[in-house]
Amino acid sequence: MTQRLRLNKNADRRLKAGHLWIYSNEVDIKETPLKNFTAGEAALVEASNGKTLGVAYVNPHSLIAARVMSRDPEMRLDRSLFVHRFNQALALRQRLFEQPFYRLVHGEGDLLPGLVIDRFGDVVVVQLNTAGMQTLAEEIVDALEKVLKPSAIVFRNDTGGRRQEGLDAQVEVVKGTLPDEVLLEENGVRFVVPVLDGQKTGWFFDHRVNRAWLNSQVAGKRVLDVFSYVGGWGVQAAASGASEVLCVDSSGPALEQVARNAELNGLQEQVAIGEGDAFEALAALKADGEQFDVVILDPPAFIKKRKDIPNGERAYNRLNREAMRLLGRDGLLLSASCSMHLAPERLVDVVRSAARHQDRHGQVIFQGHQGPDHPVHPAIPETSYLKALGVRVFRD
């Protein structure tokens, strides 16, 4: 018998507007104590008047105490639900992309809260970010086999979100055999993806459209790619005609992948690598009198929680200032942020302030966000997180 989760009075407003999250302080714990639930357990959600609102999974130990999986109270959280949702998600991606390289499931954006799946041809990489999705791991694997028949399924269960849900970190190939190199193609450029030990699932599909725009701006230019990771921006810039690209990252293994990806595309002559902390590397390049036509800043999230906003904004400010010092008289800055807590207008403010600090002018000529395989749920602002600005920086 499925337990019921009763909400406090008026706590159903967000759900009625389409949101999928229920916070612990919205639960009527007198009527339905959270301590009666096990992490990942399915429950029928009901309003304070007893009206059933849908089915969710519950984690009594998390600030987000429950996540709605369906408005239909008859819906069972089983393989057939995942087959249906995976087919819905796949239909969108097949409409958008000719090749099977994309984010197949973007959590709440695809009505599957807590689940992320990236597809690299016949290899799929899965992140189960919540106790509810961990509980349903077998059903997810079975549904993927039915919908995609992949040659390998990898679980990258090592995200920070899992710790908050009280889950262990583990990385494993749960089905099939991984090839020696997992390959993808993006914007006509080929890459090897470190799916087992790279960042997140091994690749960041979310910047695909923003990279395509930048690729149109780099022919004949000298390019600096900071926080380069495996070269998504830098190697594509070289493939798009940049005369010279320097990829800087603090990770030696990531830079080895940059070199491999440059070689894979016959671009080893154009692409150089430099290992080091981003801020120190920018200062050292300035001290050496280096100058670039284009600088790319795609840092990790400096603001992970709301309380990090002041320090995070200071870090973005400093980073953009240091980067602008390396631009010539008329240069292009690509400044990105994946921090959901940094509002788009604040990133504009960061580049404005950085330009004024150097006594330069800035013109925003491109505003990008996450690609369409990372759909935004219109009721859940948290599903919209990525920002990218193309800024012309020049002196009068």
mmCIF file of N, CA and C in Angstrom, residues 93-94 96-102 119 121 184-189 208:
data_model
loop_
_atom_site.group_PDB
_atom_site.id
_atom_site.type_symbol
_atom_site.label_atom_id
_atom_site.label_comp_id
_atom_site.label_asym_id
_atom_site.label_seq_id
_atom_site.Cartn_x
_atom_site.Cartn_y
_atom_site.Cartn_z
ATOM 1 N N ARG A 93 15.276 14.906 -29.111
ATOM 2 C CA ARG A 93 16.689 14.949 -29.536
ATOM 3 C C ARG A 93 16.833 14.533 -30.996
ATOM 4 N N GLN A 94 16.047 13.578 -31.450
ATOM 5 C CA GLN A 94 16.148 13.158 -32.857
ATOM 6 C C GLN A 94 15.643 14.249 -33.793
ATOM 7 N N LEU A 96 16.170 17.404 -33.097
ATOM 8 C CA LEU A 96 17.160 18.468 -33.005
ATOM 9 C C LEU A 96 18.497 18.132 -33.659
ATOM 10 N N PHE A 97 18.909 16.859 -33.570
ATOM 11 C CA PHE A 97 20.278 16.495 -33.954
ATOM 12 C C PHE A 97 20.297 15.319 -34.925
ATOM 13 N N GLU A 98 21.225 15.398 -35.884
ATOM 14 C CA GLU A 98 21.362 14.309 -36.854
ATOM 15 C C GLU A 98 22.144 13.139 -36.281
ATOM 16 N N GLN A 99 23.043 13.426 -35.338
ATOM 17 C CA GLN A 99 23.894 12.371 -34.796
ATOM 18 C C GLN A 99 23.559 12.101 -33.326
ATOM 19 N N PRO A 100 23.829 10.879 -32.843
ATOM 20 C CA PRO A 100 23.400 10.493 -31.488
ATOM 21 C C PRO A 100 24.361 10.931 -30.391
ATOM 22 N N PHE A 101 24.633 12.247 -30.359
ATOM 23 C CA PHE A 101 25.510 12.800 -29.321
ATOM 24 C C PHE A 101 24.769 13.966 -28.670
ATOM 25 N N TYR A 102 24.251 13.734 -27.464
ATOM 26 C CA TYR A 102 23.443 14.770 -26.820
ATOM 27 C C TYR A 102 23.108 14.356 -25.394
ATOM 28 N N ARG A 119 24.283 10.849 -23.956
ATOM 29 C CA ARG A 119 24.449 9.796 -24.961
ATOM 30 C C ARG A 119 25.654 10.090 -25.849
ATOM 31 N N GLY A 121 26.715 8.121 -28.809
ATOM 32 C CA GLY A 121 26.500 7.012 -29.738
ATOM 33 C C GLY A 121 25.902 5.821 -29.015
ATOM 34 N N LEU A 184 32.859 11.257 -29.644
ATOM 35 C CA LEU A 184 31.680 12.019 -30.028
ATOM 36 C C LEU A 184 32.087 13.020 -31.100
ATOM 37 N N GLU A 185 31.094 13.534 -31.792
ATOM 38 C CA GLU A 185 31.345 14.618 -32.739
ATOM 39 C C GLU A 185 30.430 15.783 -32.381
ATOM 40 N N GLU A 186 31.024 16.997 -32.295
ATOM 41 C CA GLU A 186 30.229 18.190 -32.006
ATOM 42 C C GLU A 186 30.669 19.295 -32.942
ATOM 43 N N ASN A 187 29.712 19.918 -33.601
ATOM 44 C CA ASN A 187 29.998 21.000 -34.554
ATOM 45 C C ASN A 187 31.075 20.580 -35.554
ATOM 46 N N GLY A 188 31.009 19.300 -35.962
ATOM 47 C CA GLY A 188 31.919 18.806 -36.990
ATOM 48 C C GLY A 188 33.309 18.442 -36.501
ATOM 49 N N VAL A 189 33.551 18.487 -35.190
ATOM 50 C CA VAL A 189 34.873 18.191 -34.625
ATOM 51 C C VAL A 189 34.754 16.959 -33.734
ATOM 52 N N ARG A 208 27.112 23.551 -26.660
ATOM 53 C CA ARG A 208 27.254 23.260 -28.088
ATOM 54 C C ARG A 208 26.911 24.469 -28.976
#
